[in-house]
Coordinates of C-alpha atoms and ligand atoms in Angstrom, one line a residue:
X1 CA 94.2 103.0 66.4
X2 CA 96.3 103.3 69.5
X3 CA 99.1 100.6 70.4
X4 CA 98.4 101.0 74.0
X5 CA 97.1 97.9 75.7
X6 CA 95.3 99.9 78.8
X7 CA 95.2 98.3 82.3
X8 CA 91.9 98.1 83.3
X9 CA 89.9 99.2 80.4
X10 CA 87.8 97.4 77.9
X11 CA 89.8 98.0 74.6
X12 CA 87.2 97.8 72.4
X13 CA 86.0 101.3 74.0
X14 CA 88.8 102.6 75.0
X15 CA 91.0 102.1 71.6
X16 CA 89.6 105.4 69.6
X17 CA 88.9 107.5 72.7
X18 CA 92.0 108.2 74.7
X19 CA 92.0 110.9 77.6
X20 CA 95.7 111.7 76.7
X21 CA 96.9 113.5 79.7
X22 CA 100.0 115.6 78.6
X23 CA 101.0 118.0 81.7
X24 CA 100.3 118.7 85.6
X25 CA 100.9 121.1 88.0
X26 CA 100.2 121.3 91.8
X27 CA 96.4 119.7 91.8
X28 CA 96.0 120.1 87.7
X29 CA 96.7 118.2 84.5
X30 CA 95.9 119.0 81.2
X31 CA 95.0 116.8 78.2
X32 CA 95.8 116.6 74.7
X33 CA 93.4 119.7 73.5
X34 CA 94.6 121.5 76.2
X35 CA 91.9 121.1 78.7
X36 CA 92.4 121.7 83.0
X37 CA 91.0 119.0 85.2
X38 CA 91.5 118.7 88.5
X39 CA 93.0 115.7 89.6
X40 CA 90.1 114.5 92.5
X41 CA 92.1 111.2 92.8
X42 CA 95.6 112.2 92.9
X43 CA 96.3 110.2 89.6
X44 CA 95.7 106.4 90.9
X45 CA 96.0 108.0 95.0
X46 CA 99.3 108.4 94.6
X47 CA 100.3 111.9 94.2
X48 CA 100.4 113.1 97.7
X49 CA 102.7 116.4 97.0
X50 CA 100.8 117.6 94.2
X51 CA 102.6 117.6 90.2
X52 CA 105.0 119.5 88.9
X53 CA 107.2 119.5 91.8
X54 CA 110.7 120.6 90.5
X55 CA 112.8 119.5 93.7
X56 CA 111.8 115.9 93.2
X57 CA 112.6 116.3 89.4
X58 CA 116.3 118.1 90.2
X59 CA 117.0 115.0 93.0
X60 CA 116.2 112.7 90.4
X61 CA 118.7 114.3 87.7
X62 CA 121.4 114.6 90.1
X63 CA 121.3 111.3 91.3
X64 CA 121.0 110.1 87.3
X65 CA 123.9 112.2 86.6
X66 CA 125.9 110.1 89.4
X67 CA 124.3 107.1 89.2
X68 CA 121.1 106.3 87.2
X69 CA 120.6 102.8 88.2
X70 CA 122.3 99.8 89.7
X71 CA 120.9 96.7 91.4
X72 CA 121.2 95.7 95.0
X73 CA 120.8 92.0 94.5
X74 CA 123.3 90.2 97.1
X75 CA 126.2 92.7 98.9
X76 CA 125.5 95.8 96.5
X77 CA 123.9 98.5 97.4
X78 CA 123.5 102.3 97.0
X79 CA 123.1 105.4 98.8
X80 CA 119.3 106.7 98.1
X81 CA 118.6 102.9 98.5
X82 CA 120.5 102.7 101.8
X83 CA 118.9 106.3 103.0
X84 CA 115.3 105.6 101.7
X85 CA 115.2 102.2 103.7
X86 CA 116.5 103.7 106.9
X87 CA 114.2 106.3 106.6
X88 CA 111.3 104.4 106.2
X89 CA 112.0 102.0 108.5
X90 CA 112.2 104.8 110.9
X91 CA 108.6 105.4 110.4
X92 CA 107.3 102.5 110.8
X93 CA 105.2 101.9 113.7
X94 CA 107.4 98.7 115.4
X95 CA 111.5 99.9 115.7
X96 CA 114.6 98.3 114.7
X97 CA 112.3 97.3 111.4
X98 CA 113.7 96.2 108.2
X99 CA 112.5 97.5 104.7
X100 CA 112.6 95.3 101.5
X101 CA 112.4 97.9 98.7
X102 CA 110.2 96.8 95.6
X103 CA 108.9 98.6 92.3
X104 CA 105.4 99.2 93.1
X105 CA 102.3 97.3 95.3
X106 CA 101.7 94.3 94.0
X107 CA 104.9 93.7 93.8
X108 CA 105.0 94.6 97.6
X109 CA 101.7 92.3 98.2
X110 CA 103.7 89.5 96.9
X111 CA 106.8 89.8 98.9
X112 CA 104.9 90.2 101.8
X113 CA 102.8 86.7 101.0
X114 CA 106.0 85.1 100.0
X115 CA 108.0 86.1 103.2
X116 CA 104.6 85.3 105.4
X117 CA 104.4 82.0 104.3
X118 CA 108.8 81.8 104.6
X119 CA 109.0 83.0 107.7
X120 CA 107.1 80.0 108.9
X121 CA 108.9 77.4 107.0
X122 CA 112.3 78.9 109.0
X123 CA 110.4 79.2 111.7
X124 CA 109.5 75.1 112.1
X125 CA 105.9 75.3 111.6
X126 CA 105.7 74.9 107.4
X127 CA 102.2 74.1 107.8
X128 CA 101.2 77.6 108.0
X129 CA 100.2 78.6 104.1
X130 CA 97.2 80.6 104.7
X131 CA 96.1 83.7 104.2
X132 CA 92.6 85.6 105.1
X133 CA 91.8 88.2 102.9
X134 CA 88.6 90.3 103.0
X135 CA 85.7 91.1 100.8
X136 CA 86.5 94.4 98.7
X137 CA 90.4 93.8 99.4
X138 CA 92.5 95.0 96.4
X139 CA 95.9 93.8 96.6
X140 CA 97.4 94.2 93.6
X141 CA 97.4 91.9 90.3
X142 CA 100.5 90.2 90.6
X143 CA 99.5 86.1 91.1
X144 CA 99.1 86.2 95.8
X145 CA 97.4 89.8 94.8
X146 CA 95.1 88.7 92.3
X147 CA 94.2 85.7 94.6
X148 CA 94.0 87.9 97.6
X149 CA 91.4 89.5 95.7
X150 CA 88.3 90.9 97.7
X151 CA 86.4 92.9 94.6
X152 CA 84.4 90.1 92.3
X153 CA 85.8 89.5 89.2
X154 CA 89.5 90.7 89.6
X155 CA 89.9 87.3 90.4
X156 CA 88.0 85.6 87.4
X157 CA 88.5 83.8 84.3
X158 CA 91.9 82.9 84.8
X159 CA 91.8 79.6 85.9
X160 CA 92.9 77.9 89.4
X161 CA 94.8 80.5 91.8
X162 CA 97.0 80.4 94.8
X163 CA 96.1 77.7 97.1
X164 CA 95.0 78.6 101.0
X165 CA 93.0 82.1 100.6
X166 CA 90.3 82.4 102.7
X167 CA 87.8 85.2 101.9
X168 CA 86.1 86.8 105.0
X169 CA 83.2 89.7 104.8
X170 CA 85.6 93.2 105.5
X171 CA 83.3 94.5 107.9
X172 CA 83.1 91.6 110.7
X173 CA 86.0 90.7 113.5
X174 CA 84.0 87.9 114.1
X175 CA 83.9 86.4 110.5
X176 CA 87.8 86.6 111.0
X177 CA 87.3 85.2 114.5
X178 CA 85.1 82.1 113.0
X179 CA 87.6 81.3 109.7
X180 CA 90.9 81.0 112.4
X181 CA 88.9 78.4 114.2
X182 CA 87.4 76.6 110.9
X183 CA 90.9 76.7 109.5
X184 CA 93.1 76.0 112.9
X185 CA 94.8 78.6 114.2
X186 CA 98.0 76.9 113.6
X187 CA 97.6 76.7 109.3
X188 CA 97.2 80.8 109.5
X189 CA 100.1 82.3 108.1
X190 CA 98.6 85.6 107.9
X191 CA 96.0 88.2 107.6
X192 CA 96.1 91.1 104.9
X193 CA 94.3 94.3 106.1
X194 CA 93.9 97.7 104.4
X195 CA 93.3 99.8 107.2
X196 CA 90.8 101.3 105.0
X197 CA 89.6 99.6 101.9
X198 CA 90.4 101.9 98.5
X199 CA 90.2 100.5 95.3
X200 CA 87.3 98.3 96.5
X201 CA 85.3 101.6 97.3
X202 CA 86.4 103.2 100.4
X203 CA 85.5 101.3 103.1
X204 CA 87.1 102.4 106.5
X205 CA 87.5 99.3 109.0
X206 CA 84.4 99.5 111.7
X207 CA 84.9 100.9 115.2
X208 CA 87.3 98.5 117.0
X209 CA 88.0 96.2 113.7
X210 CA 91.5 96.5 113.1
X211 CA 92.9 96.3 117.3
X212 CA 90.7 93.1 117.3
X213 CA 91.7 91.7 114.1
X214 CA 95.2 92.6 115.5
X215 CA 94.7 90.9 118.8
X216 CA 93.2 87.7 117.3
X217 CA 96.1 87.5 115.0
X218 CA 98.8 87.4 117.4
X219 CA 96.9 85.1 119.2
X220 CA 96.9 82.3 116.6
X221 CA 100.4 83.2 116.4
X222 CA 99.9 84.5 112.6
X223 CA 101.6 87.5 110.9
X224 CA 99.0 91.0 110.4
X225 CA 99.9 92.4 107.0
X226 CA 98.8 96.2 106.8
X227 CA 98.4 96.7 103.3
X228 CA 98.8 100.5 103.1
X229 CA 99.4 101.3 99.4
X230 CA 97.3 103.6 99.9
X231 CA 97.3 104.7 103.3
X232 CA 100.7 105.0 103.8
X233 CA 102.8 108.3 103.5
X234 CA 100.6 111.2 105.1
X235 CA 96.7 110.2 103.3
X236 CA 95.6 109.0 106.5
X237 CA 97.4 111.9 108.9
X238 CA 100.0 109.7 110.1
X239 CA 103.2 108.2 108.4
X240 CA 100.8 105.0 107.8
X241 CA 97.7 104.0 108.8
X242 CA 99.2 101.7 111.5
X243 CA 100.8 104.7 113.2
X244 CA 97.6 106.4 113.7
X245 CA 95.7 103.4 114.8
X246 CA 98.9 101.7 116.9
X247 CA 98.5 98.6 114.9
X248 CA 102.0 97.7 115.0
X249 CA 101.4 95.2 111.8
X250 CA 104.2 92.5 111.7
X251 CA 104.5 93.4 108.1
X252 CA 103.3 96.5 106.3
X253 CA 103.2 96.9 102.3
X254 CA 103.6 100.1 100.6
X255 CA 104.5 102.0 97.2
X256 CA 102.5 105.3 95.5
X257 CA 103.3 107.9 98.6
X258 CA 106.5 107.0 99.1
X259 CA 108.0 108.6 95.9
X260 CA 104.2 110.8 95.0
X261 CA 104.6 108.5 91.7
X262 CA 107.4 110.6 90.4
X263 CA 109.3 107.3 90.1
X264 CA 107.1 103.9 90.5
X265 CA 108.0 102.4 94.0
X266 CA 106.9 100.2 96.7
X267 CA 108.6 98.2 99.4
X268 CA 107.8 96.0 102.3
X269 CA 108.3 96.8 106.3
X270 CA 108.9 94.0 108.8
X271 CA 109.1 94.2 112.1
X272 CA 112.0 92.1 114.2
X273 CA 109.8 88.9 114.5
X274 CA 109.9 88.8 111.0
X275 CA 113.6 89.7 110.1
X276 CA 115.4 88.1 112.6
X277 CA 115.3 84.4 111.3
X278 CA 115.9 85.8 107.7
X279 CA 119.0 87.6 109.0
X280 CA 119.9 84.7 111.3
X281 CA 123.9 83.2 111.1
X282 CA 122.9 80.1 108.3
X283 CA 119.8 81.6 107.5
X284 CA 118.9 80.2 103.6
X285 CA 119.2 82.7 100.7
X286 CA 116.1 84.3 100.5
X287 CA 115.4 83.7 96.7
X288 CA 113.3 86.6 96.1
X289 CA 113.3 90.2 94.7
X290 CA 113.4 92.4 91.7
X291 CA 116.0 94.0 89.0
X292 CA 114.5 97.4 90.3
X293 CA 114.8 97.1 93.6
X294 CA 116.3 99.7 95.3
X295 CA 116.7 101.4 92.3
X296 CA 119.1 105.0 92.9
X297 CA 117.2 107.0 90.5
X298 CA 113.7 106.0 92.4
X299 CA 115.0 106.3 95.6
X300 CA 116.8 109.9 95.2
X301 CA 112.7 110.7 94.1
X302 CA 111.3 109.2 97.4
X303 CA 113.9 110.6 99.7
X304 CA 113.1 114.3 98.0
X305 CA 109.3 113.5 98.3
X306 CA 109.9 112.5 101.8
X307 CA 111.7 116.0 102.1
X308 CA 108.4 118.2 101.0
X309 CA 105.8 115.7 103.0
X310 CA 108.2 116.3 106.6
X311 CA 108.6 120.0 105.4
X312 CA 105.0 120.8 104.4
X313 CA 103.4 118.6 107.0
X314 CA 101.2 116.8 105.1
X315 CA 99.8 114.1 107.8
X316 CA 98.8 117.4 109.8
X317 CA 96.9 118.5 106.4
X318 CA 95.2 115.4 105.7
X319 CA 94.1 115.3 109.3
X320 CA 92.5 119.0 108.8
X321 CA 91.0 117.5 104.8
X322 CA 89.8 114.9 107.0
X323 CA 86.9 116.3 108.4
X324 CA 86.6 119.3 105.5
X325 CA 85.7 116.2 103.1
X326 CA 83.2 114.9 105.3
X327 CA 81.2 118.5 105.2
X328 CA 81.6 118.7 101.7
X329 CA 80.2 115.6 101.0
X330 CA 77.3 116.3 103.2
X331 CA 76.4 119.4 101.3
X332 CA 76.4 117.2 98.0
X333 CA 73.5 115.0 99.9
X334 CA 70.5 117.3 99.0
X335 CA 71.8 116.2 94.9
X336 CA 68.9 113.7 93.8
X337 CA 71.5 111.2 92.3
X338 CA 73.7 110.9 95.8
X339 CA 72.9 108.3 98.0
X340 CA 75.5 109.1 100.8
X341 CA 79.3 108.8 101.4
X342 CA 81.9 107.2 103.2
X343 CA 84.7 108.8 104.3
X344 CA 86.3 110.4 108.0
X345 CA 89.4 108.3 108.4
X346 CA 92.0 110.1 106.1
X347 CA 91.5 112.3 102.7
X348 CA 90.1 110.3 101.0
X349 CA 86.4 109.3 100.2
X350 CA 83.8 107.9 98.3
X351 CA 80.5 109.9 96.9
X352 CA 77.7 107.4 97.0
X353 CA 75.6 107.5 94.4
X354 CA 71.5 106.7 95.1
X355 CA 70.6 103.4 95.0
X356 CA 67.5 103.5 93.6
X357 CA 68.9 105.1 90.5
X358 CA 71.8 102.7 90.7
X359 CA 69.4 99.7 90.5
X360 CA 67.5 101.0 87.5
X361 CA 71.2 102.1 85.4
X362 CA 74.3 99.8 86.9
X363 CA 76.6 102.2 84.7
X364 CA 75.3 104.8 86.4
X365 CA 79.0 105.5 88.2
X366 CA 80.9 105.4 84.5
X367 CA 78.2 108.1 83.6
X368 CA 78.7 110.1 86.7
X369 CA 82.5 110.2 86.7
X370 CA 82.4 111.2 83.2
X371 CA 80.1 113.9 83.3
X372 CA 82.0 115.3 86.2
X373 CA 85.3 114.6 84.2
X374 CA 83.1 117.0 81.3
X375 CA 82.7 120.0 84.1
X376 CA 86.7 119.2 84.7
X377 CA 87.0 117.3 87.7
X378 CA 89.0 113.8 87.2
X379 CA 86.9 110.9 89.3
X380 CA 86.5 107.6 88.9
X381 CA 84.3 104.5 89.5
X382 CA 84.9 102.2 92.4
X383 CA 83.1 99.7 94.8
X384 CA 80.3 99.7 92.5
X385 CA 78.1 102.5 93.6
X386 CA 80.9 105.4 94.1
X387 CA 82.9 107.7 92.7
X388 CA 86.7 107.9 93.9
X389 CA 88.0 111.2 96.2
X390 CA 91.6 111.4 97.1
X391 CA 93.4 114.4 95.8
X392 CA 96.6 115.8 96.2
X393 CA 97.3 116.7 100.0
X394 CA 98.8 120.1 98.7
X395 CA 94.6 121.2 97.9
X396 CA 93.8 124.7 98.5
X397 CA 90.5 126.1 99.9
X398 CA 89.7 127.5 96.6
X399 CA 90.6 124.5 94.4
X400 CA 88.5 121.7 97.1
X401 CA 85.4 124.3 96.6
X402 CA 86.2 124.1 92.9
X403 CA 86.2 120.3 93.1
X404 CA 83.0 120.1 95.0
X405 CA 81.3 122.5 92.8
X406 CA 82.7 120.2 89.9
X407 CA 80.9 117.2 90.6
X408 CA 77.5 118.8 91.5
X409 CA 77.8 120.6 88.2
X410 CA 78.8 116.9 86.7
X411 CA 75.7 115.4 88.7
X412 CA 73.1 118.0 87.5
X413 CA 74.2 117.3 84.0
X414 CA 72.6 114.0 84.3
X415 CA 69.7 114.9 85.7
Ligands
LIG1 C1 95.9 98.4 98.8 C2 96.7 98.2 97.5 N1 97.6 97.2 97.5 C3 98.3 97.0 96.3 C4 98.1 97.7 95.2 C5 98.8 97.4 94.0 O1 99.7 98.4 93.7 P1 100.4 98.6 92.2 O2 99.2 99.0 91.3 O3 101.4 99.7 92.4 O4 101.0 97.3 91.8 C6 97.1 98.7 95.2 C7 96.9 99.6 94.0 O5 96.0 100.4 94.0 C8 96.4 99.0 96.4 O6 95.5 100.0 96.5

């Protein structure tokens, strides 16, 4: 019986039935028997560049060789650390912005809520604690993620959460609109926005949501937090989301893309509202971060990565997957058991499953991304009635017909 405690898994059927996933290249991994799937979701939508990529490996050992690891808590820092920030910050959508480097998203989401709700304590107006979070949100299970939590039940059985969250429908400008008003504009510290919903089952924001959402924001003089975990770093054809849609967010999360997952990273992006009063003469010690932080070894992998995404010009290839994914789901609508899809911001989508069959067998996704997984495409269930698309940027022609023809083979096994 395995000693791995999985995230996200129910033990009891996961403990004697491990996928063991042993080696990947470009859009493939292989498993334990020795078997090639194609990796449709880019691991957890992380690995923009594709596996196996020997540059990112070689930066890492050099930077090892010189210097492994070493923290940047107070006055030390390091160069990758130094590098990476600059060059993110260079990115972002707002100039002069600052970057706080973490280990991963949630960790991210939770700087971001902590420095939110900070900013406004140094800022004279302490009163401002709360945040508006959306229906399908996933932001991470650290304890703001887990209560920023828009999917039912990743929030549950865990007793009382972080005070102040206000859940709004994800689809409506209006709800957001109607809970600054209930609230008072002037208790809002912030709003958390994926510019498209992922984990909670690819939902891009309506036509017009996120400038409104922006514009009401500013307006009640709160902070707009562009969660882009997953957006971020070329999957929606721009450095980030916020780029593409000129969101200029006051504070922007993100981690997978920046380092591909070679190395687990993540970081937060504020703008100069946000970092001035930190970095003000007398400013109080911001009593926040993480051993990791700016870790050389992770941030030698992110600059590299950065290196092959500028090089290879990802955003401009997940502009042109963009609208390739959107005819390739459409030809998977004559399938009995598809419903629809949602996708056309970005590479990445979700196959809808029918909802007729859906009603009459709820574990009708686990079936489907399994029997798919069988024919040797790697999916996964999300939102409920879906099956996760998001695969390396670095996809051939051959390989994306090889995917599509992977999950209508999966599909007809099940009918
Ligand atoms: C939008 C978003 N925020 C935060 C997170 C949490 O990131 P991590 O799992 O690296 O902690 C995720 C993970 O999928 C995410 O999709």
């Amino acid at each position: 019986m395995t000693s791995l405690w999985h995230p996200f898994a129910s033990m009891a059927a996961v403990v004697n039935s491990e996928l063991v996933i042993e080696r990947g290249k470009g859009v493939f991994v292989w498993d334990s028997t020795g078997k090639q799937y194609l990796d449709a979701t880019a691991s957890l939508w992380y690995c923009q560049v594709g596996h196996g990529r020997t540059e990112i490996v070689e930066a890492m050992r050099t930077q090892a060789l010189a210097l492994e690891a070493y923290h940047t808590f107070g006055d030390f820092a390091n160069p990758p650390a130094l590098a990476l920030a600059k060059r993110v910050a260079a990115m972002s959508p707002n100039p002069d912005s600052k970057v706080f480097l973490t280990s991963g998203g949630s960790d991210s989401v939770d700087t971001a809520a902590k420095i939110a709700r900070r900013y406004f304590q140094l800022t004279g107006e302490p009163e401002r604690t709360v945040l508006i979070t959306r229906s399908w949100a996933y932001h991470g299970m650290h304890g703001y993620g887990t209560s920023l939590a828009g999917i039912t039940g990743n929030a549950d059985g865990i007793g009382p959460l972080v005070p102040d969250v206000v859940l709004v429908p994800w689809d409506s400008a209006a709800a957001v609109a109607e809970a600054i008003d209930r609230v008072g504009a002037d208790r809002i510290a912030g709003f958390f926005c994926e510019p498209v919903i992922g984990a909670g089952g690819v939902r891009p924001a309506p036509e017009g949501y996120l400038k409104e959402t922006r514009a009401m924001t500013a307006e009640a003089g709160a902070l707009y937090i562009a969660d882009e975990v997953i957006t971020g770093f070329c999957r929606t054809g721009d450095w980030f989301a916020s780029n593409r849609f000129s969101l200029e967010p006051d504070l922007l999360t993100f981690a997978k893309g920046v380092t591909s997952g070679y190395l687990p990273a993540g970081g937060v992006i504020a703008a100069p509202r946000v970092w001035e009063p930190f970095y003000a003469e007398g400013a109080p010690l911001f009593r926040h971060g993480y051993t990791y932080s700016g870790h050389p070894t992770v941030a030698a992998a992110g600059l590299a990565n950065l290196d092959i995404m500028e090089r290879e010009q990802l955003s401009a290839r997940a502009l042109h997957w963009e609208s390739k994914l959107v005819e390739g789901l459409d030809s998977l609508m004559d399938h009995p058991l598809v419903g629809g899809h949602r996708s056309g911001v970005g590479f990445l989508g979700a196959l809808v499953l029918d909802p007729q069959r859906l009603a009459a067998d709820p574990d009708l996704p686990v079936k489907a991304y399994k029997a798919v997984r069988a024919r040797g495409v790697i999916s996964r269930a999300i939102g409920g009635d879906a099956l996760q698309i998001s695969p390396p940027l670095t996809i051939t022609d051959g390989e994306f017909e090889q995917m599509l023809a992977g999950f209508r083979r999966g599909l007809d096994d099940l009918t």
